[in-house]
Short mmCIF file of C-alpha atoms in Angstrom, two decimals:
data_model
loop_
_atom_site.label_atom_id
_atom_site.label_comp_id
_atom_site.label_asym_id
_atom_site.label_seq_id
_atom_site.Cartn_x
_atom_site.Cartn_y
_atom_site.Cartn_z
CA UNK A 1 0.00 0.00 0.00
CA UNK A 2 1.35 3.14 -0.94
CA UNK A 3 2.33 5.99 1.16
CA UNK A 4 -0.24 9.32 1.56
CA UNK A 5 1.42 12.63 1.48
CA UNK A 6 -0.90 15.76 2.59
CA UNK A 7 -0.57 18.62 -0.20
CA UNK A 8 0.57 21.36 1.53
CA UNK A 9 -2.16 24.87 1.50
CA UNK A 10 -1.26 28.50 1.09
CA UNK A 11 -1.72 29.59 4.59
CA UNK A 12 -4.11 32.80 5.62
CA UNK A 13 -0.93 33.18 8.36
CA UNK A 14 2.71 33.49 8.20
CA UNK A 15 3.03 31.51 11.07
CA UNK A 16 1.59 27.97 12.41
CA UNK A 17 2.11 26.14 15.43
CA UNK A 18 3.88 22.78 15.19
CA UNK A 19 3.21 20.57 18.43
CA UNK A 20 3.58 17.09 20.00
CA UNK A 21 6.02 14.07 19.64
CA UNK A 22 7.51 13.48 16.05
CA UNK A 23 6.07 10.88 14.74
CA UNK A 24 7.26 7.43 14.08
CA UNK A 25 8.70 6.91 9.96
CA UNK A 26 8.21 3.54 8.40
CA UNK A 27 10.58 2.97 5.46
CA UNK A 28 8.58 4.34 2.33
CA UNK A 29 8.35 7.27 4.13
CA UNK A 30 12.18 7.72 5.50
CA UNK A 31 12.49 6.94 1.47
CA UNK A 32 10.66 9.77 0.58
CA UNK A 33 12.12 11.95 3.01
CA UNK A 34 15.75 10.89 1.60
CA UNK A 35 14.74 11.50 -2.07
CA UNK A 36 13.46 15.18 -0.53
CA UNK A 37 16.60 15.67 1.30
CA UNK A 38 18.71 14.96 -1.93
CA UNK A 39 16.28 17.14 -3.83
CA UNK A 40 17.08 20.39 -1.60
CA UNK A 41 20.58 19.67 -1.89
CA UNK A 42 20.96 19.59 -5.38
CA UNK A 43 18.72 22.70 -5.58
CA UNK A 44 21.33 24.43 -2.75
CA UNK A 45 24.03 23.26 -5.45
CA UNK A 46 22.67 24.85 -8.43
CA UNK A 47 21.72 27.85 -6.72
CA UNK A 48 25.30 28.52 -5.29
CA UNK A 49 26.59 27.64 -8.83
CA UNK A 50 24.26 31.22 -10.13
CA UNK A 51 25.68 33.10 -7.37
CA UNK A 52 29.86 31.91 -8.31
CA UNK A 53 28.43 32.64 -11.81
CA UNK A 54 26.99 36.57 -11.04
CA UNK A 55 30.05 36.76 -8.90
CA UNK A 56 32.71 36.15 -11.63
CA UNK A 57 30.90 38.62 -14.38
CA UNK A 58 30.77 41.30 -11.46
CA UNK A 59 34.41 41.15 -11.39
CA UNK A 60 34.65 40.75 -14.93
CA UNK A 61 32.91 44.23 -15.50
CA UNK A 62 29.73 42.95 -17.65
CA UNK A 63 27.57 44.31 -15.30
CA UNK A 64 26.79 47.67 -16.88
CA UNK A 65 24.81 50.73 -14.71
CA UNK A 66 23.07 52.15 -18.00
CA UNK A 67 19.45 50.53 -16.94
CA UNK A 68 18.55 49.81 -20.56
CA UNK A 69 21.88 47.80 -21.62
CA UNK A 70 21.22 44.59 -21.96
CA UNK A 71 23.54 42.76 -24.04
CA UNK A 72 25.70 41.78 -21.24
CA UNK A 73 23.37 40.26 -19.28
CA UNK A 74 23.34 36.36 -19.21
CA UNK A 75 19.72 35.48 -20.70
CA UNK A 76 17.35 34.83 -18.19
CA UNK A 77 16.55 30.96 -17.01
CA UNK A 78 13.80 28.90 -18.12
CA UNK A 79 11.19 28.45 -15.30
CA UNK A 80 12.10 24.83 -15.80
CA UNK A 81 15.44 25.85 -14.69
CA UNK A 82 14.56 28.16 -12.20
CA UNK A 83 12.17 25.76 -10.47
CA UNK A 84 15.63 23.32 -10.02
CA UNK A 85 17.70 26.13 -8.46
CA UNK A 86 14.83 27.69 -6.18
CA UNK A 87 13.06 25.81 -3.77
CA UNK A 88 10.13 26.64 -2.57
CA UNK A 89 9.99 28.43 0.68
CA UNK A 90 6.81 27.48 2.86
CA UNK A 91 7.72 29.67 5.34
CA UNK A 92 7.75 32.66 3.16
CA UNK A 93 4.26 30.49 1.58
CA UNK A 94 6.16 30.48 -1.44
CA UNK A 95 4.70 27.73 -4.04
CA UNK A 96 5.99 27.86 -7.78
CA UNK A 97 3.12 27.34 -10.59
CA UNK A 98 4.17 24.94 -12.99
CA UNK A 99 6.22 25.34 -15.99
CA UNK A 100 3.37 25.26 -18.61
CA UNK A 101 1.36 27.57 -17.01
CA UNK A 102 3.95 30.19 -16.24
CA UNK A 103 4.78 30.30 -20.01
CA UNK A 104 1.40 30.62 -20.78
CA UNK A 105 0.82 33.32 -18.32
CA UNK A 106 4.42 34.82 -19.90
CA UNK A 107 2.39 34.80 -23.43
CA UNK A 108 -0.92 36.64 -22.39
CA UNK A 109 1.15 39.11 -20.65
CA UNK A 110 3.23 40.16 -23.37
CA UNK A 111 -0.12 39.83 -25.53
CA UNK A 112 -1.98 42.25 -23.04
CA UNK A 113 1.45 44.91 -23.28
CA UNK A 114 3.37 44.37 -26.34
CA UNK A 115 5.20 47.40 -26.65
CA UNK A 116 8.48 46.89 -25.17
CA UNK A 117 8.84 50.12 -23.38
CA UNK A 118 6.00 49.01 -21.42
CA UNK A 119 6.92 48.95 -18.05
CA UNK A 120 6.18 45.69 -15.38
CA UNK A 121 6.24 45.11 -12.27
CA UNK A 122 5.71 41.75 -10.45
CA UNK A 123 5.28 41.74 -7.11
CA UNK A 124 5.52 38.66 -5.04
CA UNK A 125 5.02 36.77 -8.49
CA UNK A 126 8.63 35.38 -9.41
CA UNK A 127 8.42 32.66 -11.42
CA UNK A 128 6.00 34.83 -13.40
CA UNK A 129 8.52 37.30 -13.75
CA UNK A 130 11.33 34.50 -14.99
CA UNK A 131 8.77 33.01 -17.18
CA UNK A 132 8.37 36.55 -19.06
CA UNK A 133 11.98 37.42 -18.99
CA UNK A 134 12.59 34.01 -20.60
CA UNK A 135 10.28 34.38 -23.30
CA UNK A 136 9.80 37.90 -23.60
CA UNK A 137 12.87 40.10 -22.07
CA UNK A 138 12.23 43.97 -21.61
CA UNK A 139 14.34 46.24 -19.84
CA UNK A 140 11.45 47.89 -17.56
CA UNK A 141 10.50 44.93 -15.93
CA UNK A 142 10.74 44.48 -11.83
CA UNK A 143 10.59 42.04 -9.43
CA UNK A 144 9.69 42.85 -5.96
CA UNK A 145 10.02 40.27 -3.51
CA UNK A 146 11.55 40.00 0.17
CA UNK A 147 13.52 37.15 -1.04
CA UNK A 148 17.12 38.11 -1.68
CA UNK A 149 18.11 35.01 -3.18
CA UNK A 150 16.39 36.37 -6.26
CA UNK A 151 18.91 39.26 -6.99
CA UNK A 152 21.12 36.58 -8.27
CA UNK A 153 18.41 36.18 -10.91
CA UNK A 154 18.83 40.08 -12.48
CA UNK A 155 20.54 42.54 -10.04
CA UNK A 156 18.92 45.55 -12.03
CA UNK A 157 15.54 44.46 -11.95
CA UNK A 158 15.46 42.84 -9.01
CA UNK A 159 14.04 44.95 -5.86
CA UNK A 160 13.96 43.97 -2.45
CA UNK A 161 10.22 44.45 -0.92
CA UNK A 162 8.82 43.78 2.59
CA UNK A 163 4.87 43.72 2.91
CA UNK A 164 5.32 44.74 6.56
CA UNK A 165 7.00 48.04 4.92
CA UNK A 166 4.46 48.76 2.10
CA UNK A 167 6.15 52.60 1.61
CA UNK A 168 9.62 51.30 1.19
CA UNK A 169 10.47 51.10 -2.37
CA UNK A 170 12.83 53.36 -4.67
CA UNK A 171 10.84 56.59 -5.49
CA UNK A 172 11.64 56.35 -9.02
CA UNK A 173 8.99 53.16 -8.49
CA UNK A 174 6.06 55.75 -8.05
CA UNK A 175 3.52 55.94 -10.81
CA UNK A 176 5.63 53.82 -12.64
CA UNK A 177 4.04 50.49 -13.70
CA UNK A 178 1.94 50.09 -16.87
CA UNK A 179 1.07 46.65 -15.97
CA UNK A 180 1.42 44.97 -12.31
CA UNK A 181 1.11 41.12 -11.53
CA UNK A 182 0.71 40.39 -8.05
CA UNK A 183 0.15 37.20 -5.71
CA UNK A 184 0.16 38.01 -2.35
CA UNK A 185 2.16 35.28 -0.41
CA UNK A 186 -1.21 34.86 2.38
CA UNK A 187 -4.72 34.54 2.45
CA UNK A 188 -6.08 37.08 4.87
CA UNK A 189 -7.14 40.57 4.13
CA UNK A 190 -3.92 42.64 6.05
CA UNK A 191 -2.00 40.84 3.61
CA UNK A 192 -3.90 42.53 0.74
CA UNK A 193 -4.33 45.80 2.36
CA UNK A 194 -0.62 46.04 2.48
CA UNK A 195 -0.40 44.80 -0.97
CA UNK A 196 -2.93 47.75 -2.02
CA UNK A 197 -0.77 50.21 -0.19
CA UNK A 198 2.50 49.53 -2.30
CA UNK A 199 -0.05 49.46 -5.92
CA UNK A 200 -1.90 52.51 -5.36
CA UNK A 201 1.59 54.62 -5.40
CA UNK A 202 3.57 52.44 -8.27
CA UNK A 203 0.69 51.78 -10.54
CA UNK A 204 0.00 55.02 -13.56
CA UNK A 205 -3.85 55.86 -13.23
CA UNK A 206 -4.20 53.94 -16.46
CA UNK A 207 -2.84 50.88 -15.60
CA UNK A 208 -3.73 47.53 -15.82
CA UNK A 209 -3.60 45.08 -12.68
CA UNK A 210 -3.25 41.29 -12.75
CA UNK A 211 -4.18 39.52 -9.28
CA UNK A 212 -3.63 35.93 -8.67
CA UNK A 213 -4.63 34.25 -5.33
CA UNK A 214 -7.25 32.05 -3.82
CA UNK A 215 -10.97 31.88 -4.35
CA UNK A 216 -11.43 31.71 -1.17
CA UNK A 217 -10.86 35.71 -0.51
CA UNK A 218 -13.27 36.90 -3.30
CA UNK A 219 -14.69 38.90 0.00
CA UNK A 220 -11.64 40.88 0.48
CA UNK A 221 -10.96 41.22 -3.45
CA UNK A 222 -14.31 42.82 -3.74
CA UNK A 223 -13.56 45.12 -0.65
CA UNK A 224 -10.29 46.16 -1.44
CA UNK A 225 -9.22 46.16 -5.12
CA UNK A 226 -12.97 48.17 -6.03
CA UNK A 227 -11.75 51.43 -7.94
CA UNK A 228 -9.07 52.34 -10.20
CA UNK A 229 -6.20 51.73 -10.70
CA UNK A 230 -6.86 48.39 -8.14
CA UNK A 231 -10.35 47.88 -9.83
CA UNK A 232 -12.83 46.89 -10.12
CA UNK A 233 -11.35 43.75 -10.86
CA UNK A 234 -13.10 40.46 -12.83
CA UNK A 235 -12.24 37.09 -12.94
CA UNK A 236 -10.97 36.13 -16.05
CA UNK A 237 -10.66 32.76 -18.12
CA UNK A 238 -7.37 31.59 -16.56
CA UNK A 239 -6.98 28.37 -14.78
CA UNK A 240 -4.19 29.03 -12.72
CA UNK A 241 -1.88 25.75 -11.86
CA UNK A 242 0.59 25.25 -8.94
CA UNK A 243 3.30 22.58 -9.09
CA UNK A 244 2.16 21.62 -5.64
CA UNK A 245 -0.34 23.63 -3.88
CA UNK A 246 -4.18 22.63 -2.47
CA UNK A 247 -5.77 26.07 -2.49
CA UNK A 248 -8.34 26.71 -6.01
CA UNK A 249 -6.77 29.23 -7.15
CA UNK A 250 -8.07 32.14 -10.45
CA UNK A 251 -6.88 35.02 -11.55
CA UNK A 252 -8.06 38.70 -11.61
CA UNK A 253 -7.79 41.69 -14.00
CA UNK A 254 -8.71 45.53 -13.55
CA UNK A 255 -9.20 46.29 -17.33
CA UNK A 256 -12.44 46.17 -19.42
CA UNK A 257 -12.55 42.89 -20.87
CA UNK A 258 -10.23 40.88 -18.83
CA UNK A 259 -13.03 38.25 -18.15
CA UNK A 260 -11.86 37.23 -21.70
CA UNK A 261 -7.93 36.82 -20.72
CA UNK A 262 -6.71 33.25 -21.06
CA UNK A 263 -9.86 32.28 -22.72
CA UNK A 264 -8.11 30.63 -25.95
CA UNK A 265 -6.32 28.49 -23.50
CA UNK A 266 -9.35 26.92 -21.73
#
């Protein structure tokens, strides 16, 4: 009889309480718990392999400051890629989608903004923002996201962001963004409130927002992201997928007609 593995849940907390005696392993599951353990190390290898790698073209000078020279920088990962060197953080509730659906998403997005001197952010949405910098490289793309291990990724468009400081960003971020993608990391309405805080000051009055979390806060979507720019916001045609993740997740867009985004894909 095989082994049952719970699928872990986006939490509506950054914080849970682990309690009582560890439990007893039989040997499919000490198996399974090797085969993770080997995972994580091999994903600890590749990852330090990016950073010797940013490290040596530092010192060999290919890092340029002009913000729209690109032709030094090593071409972004695939999401396949990424997805071997990053593991998921579930304190942080970070959970990857999966490859096909990230370059899908990639797609629509640089369907819905085509121009390349469109300017995107993504906040708390990496692997969204690797699957469009694969596909589709611009120059005025950003990530913000409180994980550092991401600068590794693209030091210039790479910005560090904590929701518990949603004022703190570079003030050449304000009224910035064409187009945002966001995915707040938990389920609970401060979360979102802080996330509102950091869009209504980086998003142009005209622009277009993306949201992707959990059905099960439609409440606080409809609260909170209910006039422009953060509304009002429909639920479009995209199924969105997780590698590993419980939670029924859609996706959410601020523009007239964005019930039809993703459709040709369902």
């Amino acid at each position: 009889m095989s082994e049952s593995i719970d699928i872990p849940t986006r939490s509506d907390s950054p914080s849970s309480d682990i309690s009582g005696s560890p439990p007893a392993l039989n040997a499919a599951t000490l198996a399974l718990l090797d085969q993770f353990l080997s995972n994580k190390a091999e994903e600890e290898q590749r990852f330090q392999q990016l950073m010797a790698d940013q490290e040596a073209r530092q010192i060999a000078g290919l890092q340029s400051d002009d913000d729209d020279a690109t032709s030094n920088e090593k071409p972004m990962m695939s999401v396949d890629e990424y997805r071997a060197a990053f593991g998921e953080d579930w304190q942080l509730s970070q959970f990857w989608y999966s490859t096909s659906f990230a370059n899908r998403f990639a797609d629509l997005i640089d369907q819905l903004e085509p121009s390349p001197e469109a300017s995107i952010g993504f906040i708390c949405a990496p692997t969204a923002f690797v699957a469009v910098h694969h596909l589709h490289p611009r120059s005025k793309t950003r990530l913000l996201e409180v994980d550092q291990r991401f600068a590794v990724l693209a030091p210039r468009q790479y910005i560090p962001y904590d929701l518990n400081e949603p004022d703190n960003f570079p003030a050449e971020l304000k009224g910035y963004f064409d187009l945002v993608i966001v995915d707040p990391p938990f389920l609970n309405e401060v979360t979102n409130e802080k996330v509102c805080q950091t869009l209504r000051q980086v998003l142009k009055p005209t622009a277009k927002l993306i949201l992707l979390t959990s059905t099960s806060v439609i409440d606080v979507i409809e609260k909170l992201y209910k006039a422009p720019p953060l509304g009002p916001m429909k639920q479009t045609a995209l199924t969105v997928e997780h590698g590993q993740l419980a939670n029924d997740f859609a996706c959410w867009g601020s523009w007239e007609g964005a019930e039809s985004f993703g459709a040709q894909y369902e």
